[in-house]
Amino acid sequence: MNTSVKAALDLVRLNLPRDWSSASARIYGDLRQRILSLELPPGTGLLRAELAAKYEVSQTPLRDALQRLEQDDLVRIVPQSRTMVTLIDIPKIHEASLLRVALETEVVRQLARQGAKDVVEQGRSVIELQDAVARDRTQLRLFQELDEHFHSLLFTSLGHDNLRGLIRSRSGHLDRVRRLQVHSDEKLRSIISGHEAILRGIETQDELAAMGAMRDHLYKPPDWVEEFRTAHEEYFAPVTAL
């Protein structure tokens, strides 16, 4: 295994939830990733008997995992009937984007005020791994997990893990659309450049620069989802006219 890929995997594993060792948490994490990566596309039916056999567990941890996924609005559980992966909801995409911009710009403002040298050092280590992983097109999922780790690092350093958890629980619809994007070399480089700009703002204690870099990094034009909805209409919930 490539040394950079191994280092990236080790870093991502360190970022796993504390309760990852429990059966329900492992099932939740695996199913969540399969849903977000579109391995389990929107509208897919999930059979509990098949899932219990796959994960070699009883119904109790499986039920707990599915309930957590329902709280994230990634599945819909119909009692005594079936469980379905939810369709992508466009209003919830916009809500998640708004939440991310609001919270993450405030977090980097606080970090810039402090100077946060430890965050800058750790962030640059993540960027180095992203840069190495980006050269291997088979490691796109790992690149995305490193991106998640970079943003989690900002919250964790301030003791705001719960706020990061809030974003994570509200971003399932947004994250799935992001997986539909074609990640060209230029796009991957743009993501890395955005991270570098954020860290520069923090390092120089320039609050406005850090906030501006984060806003630019997260910015999406109002109609950015439309091309994906048109190309994958079966993945999206019908849009209700106002």
mmCIF file of C-alpha atoms in Angstrom:
data_model
loop_
_atom_site.group_PDB
_atom_site.id
_atom_site.type_symbol
_atom_site.label_atom_id
_atom_site.label_comp_id
_atom_site.label_asym_id
_atom_site.label_seq_id
_atom_site.Cartn_x
_atom_site.Cartn_y
_atom_site.Cartn_z
ATOM 1 C CA MET A 1 0.000 0.000 0.000
ATOM 2 C CA ASN A 2 1.228 3.505 -0.845
ATOM 3 C CA THR A 3 2.752 5.148 2.256
ATOM 4 C CA SER A 4 0.655 8.309 1.869
ATOM 5 C CA VAL A 5 -2.533 6.288 1.494
ATOM 6 C CA LYS A 6 -1.698 4.263 4.615
ATOM 7 C CA ALA A 7 -1.035 7.466 6.596
ATOM 8 C CA ALA A 8 -4.338 8.921 5.377
ATOM 9 C CA LEU A 9 -6.235 5.791 6.383
ATOM 10 C CA ASP A 10 -4.669 5.874 9.839
ATOM 11 C CA LEU A 11 -5.686 9.512 10.258
ATOM 12 C CA VAL A 12 -9.254 8.870 9.147
ATOM 13 C CA ARG A 13 -9.566 5.948 11.561
ATOM 14 C CA LEU A 14 -8.510 8.206 14.426
ATOM 15 C CA ASN A 15 -11.475 10.403 13.534
ATOM 16 C CA LEU A 16 -14.031 7.604 13.972
ATOM 17 C CA PRO A 17 -16.733 8.131 16.619
ATOM 18 C CA ARG A 18 -15.877 6.966 20.123
ATOM 19 C CA ASP A 19 -18.652 4.359 20.077
ATOM 20 C CA TRP A 20 -17.460 2.819 16.795
ATOM 21 C CA SER A 21 -16.658 -0.429 18.592
ATOM 22 C CA SER A 22 -20.343 -1.195 19.229
ATOM 23 C CA ALA A 23 -22.215 -3.268 16.669
ATOM 24 C CA SER A 24 -24.941 -0.681 16.074
ATOM 25 C CA ALA A 25 -22.373 2.098 15.564
ATOM 26 C CA ARG A 26 -20.386 0.044 13.070
ATOM 27 C CA ILE A 27 -23.525 -0.821 11.121
ATOM 28 C CA TYR A 28 -24.672 2.804 11.234
ATOM 29 C CA GLY A 29 -21.298 4.043 10.011
ATOM 30 C CA ASP A 30 -21.050 1.529 7.187
ATOM 31 C CA LEU A 31 -24.624 2.004 5.968
ATOM 32 C CA ARG A 32 -24.283 5.765 6.234
ATOM 33 C CA GLN A 33 -21.163 5.734 4.082
ATOM 34 C CA ARG A 34 -22.791 3.411 1.554
ATOM 35 C CA ILE A 35 -25.786 5.750 1.323
ATOM 36 C CA LEU A 36 -23.674 8.906 1.048
ATOM 37 C CA SER A 37 -21.431 7.345 -1.599
ATOM 38 C CA LEU A 38 -24.583 6.337 -3.534
ATOM 39 C CA GLU A 39 -23.632 2.667 -3.367
ATOM 40 C CA LEU A 40 -27.153 2.487 -1.925
ATOM 41 C CA PRO A 41 -28.938 4.989 -4.180
ATOM 42 C CA PRO A 42 -31.954 7.082 -3.141
ATOM 43 C CA GLY A 43 -35.112 4.995 -3.225
ATOM 44 C CA THR A 44 -33.347 1.705 -2.464
ATOM 45 C CA GLY A 45 -35.271 -0.708 -0.254
ATOM 46 C CA LEU A 46 -33.380 -2.177 2.714
ATOM 47 C CA LEU A 47 -34.402 -5.656 3.874
ATOM 48 C CA ARG A 48 -33.688 -6.173 7.556
ATOM 49 C CA ALA A 49 -33.172 -9.918 7.220
ATOM 50 C CA GLU A 50 -30.513 -9.391 4.547
ATOM 51 C CA LEU A 51 -28.786 -6.662 6.564
ATOM 52 C CA ALA A 52 -28.778 -8.781 9.732
ATOM 53 C CA ALA A 53 -27.175 -11.625 7.774
ATOM 54 C CA LYS A 54 -24.607 -9.359 6.145
ATOM 55 C CA TYR A 55 -23.497 -7.797 9.427
ATOM 56 C CA GLU A 56 -23.997 -11.017 11.411
ATOM 57 C CA VAL A 57 -26.012 -9.327 14.145
ATOM 58 C CA SER A 58 -29.389 -9.673 15.823
ATOM 59 C CA GLN A 59 -32.266 -7.327 15.091
ATOM 60 C CA THR A 60 -31.549 -5.062 18.089
ATOM 61 C CA PRO A 61 -28.286 -3.388 16.945
ATOM 62 C CA LEU A 62 -29.633 -3.271 13.396
ATOM 63 C CA ARG A 63 -32.791 -1.503 14.576
ATOM 64 C CA ASP A 64 -30.708 1.002 16.549
ATOM 65 C CA ALA A 65 -28.521 1.726 13.512
ATOM 66 C CA LEU A 66 -31.514 2.264 11.236
ATOM 67 C CA GLN A 67 -33.128 4.587 13.774
ATOM 68 C CA ARG A 68 -29.968 6.720 13.809
ATOM 69 C CA LEU A 69 -30.018 6.834 10.023
ATOM 70 C CA GLU A 70 -33.654 7.906 10.152
ATOM 71 C CA GLN A 71 -32.684 10.743 12.524
ATOM 72 C CA ASP A 72 -30.167 11.813 9.853
ATOM 73 C CA ASP A 73 -33.034 11.692 7.308
ATOM 74 C CA LEU A 74 -31.135 9.130 5.237
ATOM 75 C CA VAL A 75 -33.743 6.366 5.546
ATOM 76 C CA ARG A 76 -37.474 6.249 6.094
ATOM 77 C CA ILE A 77 -38.769 3.447 8.300
ATOM 78 C CA VAL A 78 -42.335 2.301 7.704
ATOM 79 C CA PRO A 79 -43.357 0.144 10.725
ATOM 80 C CA GLN A 80 -44.249 -3.450 9.878
ATOM 81 C CA SER A 81 -43.455 -2.720 6.249
ATOM 82 C CA ARG A 82 -40.104 -1.623 4.824
ATOM 83 C CA THR A 83 -37.156 0.712 5.143
ATOM 84 C CA MET A 84 -36.214 2.923 2.210
ATOM 85 C CA VAL A 85 -33.238 5.162 1.484
ATOM 86 C CA THR A 86 -34.711 8.658 1.275
ATOM 87 C CA LEU A 87 -34.843 10.603 -1.957
ATOM 88 C CA ILE A 88 -32.653 13.705 -2.088
ATOM 89 C CA ASP A 89 -34.563 16.753 -0.870
ATOM 90 C CA ILE A 90 -33.498 20.024 -2.510
ATOM 91 C CA PRO A 91 -34.763 22.403 0.238
ATOM 92 C CA LYS A 92 -32.775 20.382 2.783
ATOM 93 C CA ILE A 93 -29.668 20.765 0.618
ATOM 94 C CA HIS A 94 -29.996 24.544 0.816
ATOM 95 C CA GLU A 95 -30.662 24.411 4.571
ATOM 96 C CA ALA A 96 -27.519 22.328 5.124
ATOM 97 C CA SER A 97 -25.443 24.715 3.015
ATOM 98 C CA LEU A 98 -26.687 27.685 5.002
ATOM 99 C CA LEU A 99 -25.948 25.916 8.291
ATOM 100 C CA ARG A 100 -22.413 25.019 7.201
ATOM 101 C CA VAL A 101 -21.564 28.542 6.070
ATOM 102 C CA ALA A 102 -22.944 30.106 9.252
ATOM 103 C CA LEU A 103 -21.165 27.785 11.677
ATOM 104 C CA GLU A 104 -17.890 27.243 9.847
ATOM 105 C CA THR A 105 -17.228 30.922 9.162
ATOM 106 C CA GLU A 106 -17.745 31.647 12.859
ATOM 107 C CA VAL A 107 -15.428 28.802 13.841
ATOM 108 C CA VAL A 108 -12.575 30.041 11.644
ATOM 109 C CA ARG A 109 -13.133 33.582 12.951
ATOM 110 C CA GLN A 110 -12.559 32.333 16.485
ATOM 111 C CA LEU A 111 -9.516 30.325 15.407
ATOM 112 C CA ALA A 112 -8.029 33.331 13.600
ATOM 113 C CA ARG A 113 -8.515 35.469 16.682
ATOM 114 C CA GLN A 114 -6.457 32.922 18.635
ATOM 115 C CA GLY A 115 -3.823 32.319 15.987
ATOM 116 C CA ALA A 116 -4.341 28.574 16.663
ATOM 117 C CA LYS A 117 -0.882 27.336 15.630
ATOM 118 C CA ASP A 118 -1.729 23.726 16.489
ATOM 119 C CA VAL A 119 -4.702 23.823 14.101
ATOM 120 C CA VAL A 120 -2.534 25.250 11.331
ATOM 121 C CA GLU A 121 0.067 22.516 11.816
ATOM 122 C CA GLN A 122 -2.489 19.706 11.910
ATOM 123 C CA GLY A 123 -4.403 21.199 8.998
ATOM 124 C CA ARG A 124 -1.291 21.323 6.848
ATOM 125 C CA SER A 125 -0.600 17.674 7.637
ATOM 126 C CA VAL A 126 -4.077 16.834 6.327
ATOM 127 C CA ILE A 127 -3.470 18.942 3.211
ATOM 128 C CA GLU A 128 -0.209 17.101 2.504
ATOM 129 C CA LEU A 129 -2.078 13.810 2.635
ATOM 130 C CA GLN A 130 -4.865 15.162 0.438
ATOM 131 C CA ASP A 131 -2.311 16.328 -2.104
ATOM 132 C CA ALA A 132 -0.709 12.871 -2.195
ATOM 133 C CA VAL A 133 -4.009 10.984 -2.322
ATOM 134 C CA ALA A 134 -5.383 13.275 -5.072
ATOM 135 C CA ARG A 135 -2.804 11.873 -7.478
ATOM 136 C CA ASP A 136 -4.430 8.449 -7.248
ATOM 137 C CA ARG A 137 -7.877 8.527 -8.865
ATOM 138 C CA THR A 138 -8.799 5.238 -7.164
ATOM 139 C CA GLN A 139 -8.619 6.964 -3.768
ATOM 140 C CA LEU A 140 -11.339 9.576 -4.294
ATOM 141 C CA ARG A 141 -13.387 8.313 -1.341
ATOM 142 C CA LEU A 142 -10.318 8.646 0.916
ATOM 143 C CA PHE A 143 -9.774 12.188 -0.375
ATOM 144 C CA GLN A 144 -13.353 13.016 0.603
ATOM 145 C CA GLU A 145 -12.857 11.512 4.065
ATOM 146 C CA LEU A 146 -9.740 13.650 4.536
ATOM 147 C CA ASP A 147 -11.817 16.671 3.539
ATOM 148 C CA GLU A 148 -14.293 15.729 6.260
ATOM 149 C CA HIS A 149 -11.429 15.339 8.723
ATOM 150 C CA PHE A 150 -10.047 18.793 7.872
ATOM 151 C CA HIS A 151 -13.347 20.482 8.672
ATOM 152 C CA SER A 152 -13.894 18.369 11.797
ATOM 153 C CA LEU A 153 -10.470 19.439 13.045
ATOM 154 C CA LEU A 154 -11.561 23.085 13.116
ATOM 155 C CA PHE A 155 -14.518 22.322 15.366
ATOM 156 C CA THR A 156 -12.703 19.835 17.588
ATOM 157 C CA SER A 157 -9.912 22.290 18.337
ATOM 158 C CA LEU A 158 -12.472 24.661 19.882
ATOM 159 C CA GLY A 159 -14.333 21.908 21.730
ATOM 160 C CA HIS A 160 -17.337 22.218 19.412
ATOM 161 C CA ASP A 161 -17.694 18.562 18.434
ATOM 162 C CA ASN A 162 -21.447 18.763 18.961
ATOM 163 C CA LEU A 163 -21.761 21.547 16.393
ATOM 164 C CA ARG A 164 -19.811 19.493 13.867
ATOM 165 C CA GLY A 165 -22.108 16.599 14.694
ATOM 166 C CA LEU A 166 -25.098 18.853 14.018
ATOM 167 C CA ILE A 167 -23.765 19.705 10.559
ATOM 168 C CA ARG A 168 -23.021 16.057 9.876
ATOM 169 C CA SER A 169 -26.531 14.976 10.839
ATOM 170 C CA ARG A 170 -28.117 17.651 8.622
ATOM 171 C CA SER A 171 -25.885 17.239 5.558
ATOM 172 C CA GLY A 172 -26.952 13.857 4.189
ATOM 173 C CA HIS A 173 -28.854 15.336 1.251
ATOM 174 C CA LEU A 174 -26.079 17.816 0.476
ATOM 175 C CA ASP A 175 -23.337 15.186 0.717
ATOM 176 C CA ARG A 176 -25.115 12.869 -1.694
ATOM 177 C CA VAL A 177 -25.375 15.542 -4.359
ATOM 178 C CA ARG A 178 -21.696 16.334 -3.877
ATOM 179 C CA ARG A 179 -20.955 12.684 -4.723
ATOM 180 C CA LEU A 180 -22.623 13.228 -8.100
ATOM 181 C CA GLN A 181 -20.068 15.879 -8.980
ATOM 182 C CA VAL A 182 -17.213 14.959 -11.285
ATOM 183 C CA HIS A 183 -14.035 15.550 -9.306
ATOM 184 C CA SER A 184 -11.548 16.615 -11.949
ATOM 185 C CA ASP A 185 -7.922 17.276 -11.079
ATOM 186 C CA GLU A 186 -8.784 20.981 -11.198
ATOM 187 C CA LYS A 187 -11.638 20.502 -8.707
ATOM 188 C CA LEU A 188 -9.449 18.548 -6.280
ATOM 189 C CA ARG A 189 -6.776 21.215 -6.523
ATOM 190 C CA SER A 190 -9.412 23.889 -5.833
ATOM 191 C CA ILE A 191 -10.492 22.089 -2.649
ATOM 192 C CA ILE A 192 -6.897 21.892 -1.432
ATOM 193 C CA SER A 193 -6.298 25.557 -2.297
ATOM 194 C CA GLY A 194 -9.396 26.479 -0.292
ATOM 195 C CA HIS A 195 -8.035 24.670 2.754
ATOM 196 C CA GLU A 196 -4.682 26.412 2.351
ATOM 197 C CA ALA A 197 -6.359 29.842 2.205
ATOM 198 C CA ILE A 198 -8.361 29.095 5.363
ATOM 199 C CA LEU A 199 -5.197 28.144 7.252
ATOM 200 C CA ARG A 200 -3.384 31.277 6.042
ATOM 201 C CA GLY A 201 -6.144 33.420 7.474
ATOM 202 C CA ILE A 202 -5.940 31.590 10.798
ATOM 203 C CA GLU A 203 -2.129 31.716 10.907
ATOM 204 C CA THR A 204 -1.958 35.451 10.193
ATOM 205 C CA GLN A 205 -4.806 36.094 12.653
ATOM 206 C CA ASP A 206 -6.757 37.804 9.884
ATOM 207 C CA GLU A 207 -10.347 37.080 10.858
ATOM 208 C CA LEU A 208 -11.880 38.600 7.733
ATOM 209 C CA ALA A 209 -9.516 36.679 5.451
ATOM 210 C CA ALA A 210 -10.239 33.389 7.235
ATOM 211 C CA MET A 211 -13.994 33.943 7.073
ATOM 212 C CA GLY A 212 -13.832 35.019 3.439
ATOM 213 C CA ALA A 213 -11.747 31.970 2.540
ATOM 214 C CA MET A 214 -14.271 29.678 4.209
ATOM 215 C CA ARG A 215 -17.220 31.357 2.475
ATOM 216 C CA ASP A 216 -15.459 31.059 -0.890
ATOM 217 C CA HIS A 217 -14.619 27.426 -0.151
ATOM 218 C CA LEU A 218 -18.228 26.515 0.664
ATOM 219 C CA TYR A 219 -19.926 28.752 -1.928
ATOM 220 C CA LYS A 220 -22.410 27.201 -4.338
ATOM 221 C CA PRO A 221 -24.451 29.209 -6.878
ATOM 222 C CA PRO A 222 -28.217 29.141 -6.207
ATOM 223 C CA ASP A 223 -28.976 26.783 -9.101
ATOM 224 C CA TRP A 224 -25.987 24.449 -8.701
ATOM 225 C CA VAL A 225 -28.165 21.407 -7.895
ATOM 226 C CA GLU A 226 -30.266 21.704 -11.029
ATOM 227 C CA GLU A 227 -27.871 19.955 -13.419
ATOM 228 C CA PHE A 228 -27.685 16.943 -11.109
ATOM 229 C CA ARG A 229 -31.448 16.806 -10.621
ATOM 230 C CA THR A 230 -31.906 16.871 -14.392
ATOM 231 C CA ALA A 231 -29.347 14.122 -14.951
ATOM 232 C CA HIS A 232 -30.567 11.914 -12.079
ATOM 233 C CA GLU A 233 -34.228 12.811 -11.674
ATOM 234 C CA GLU A 234 -35.025 9.431 -10.088
ATOM 235 C CA TYR A 235 -32.766 10.302 -7.126
ATOM 236 C CA PHE A 236 -34.657 13.448 -6.149
ATOM 237 C CA ALA A 237 -37.886 14.069 -4.290
ATOM 238 C CA PRO A 238 -40.464 16.097 -6.226
ATOM 239 C CA VAL A 239 -40.075 19.820 -5.653
ATOM 240 C CA THR A 240 -43.216 21.317 -4.154
ATOM 241 C CA ALA A 241 -44.120 24.666 -5.655
ATOM 242 C CA LEU A 242 -44.377 27.515 -3.152
#
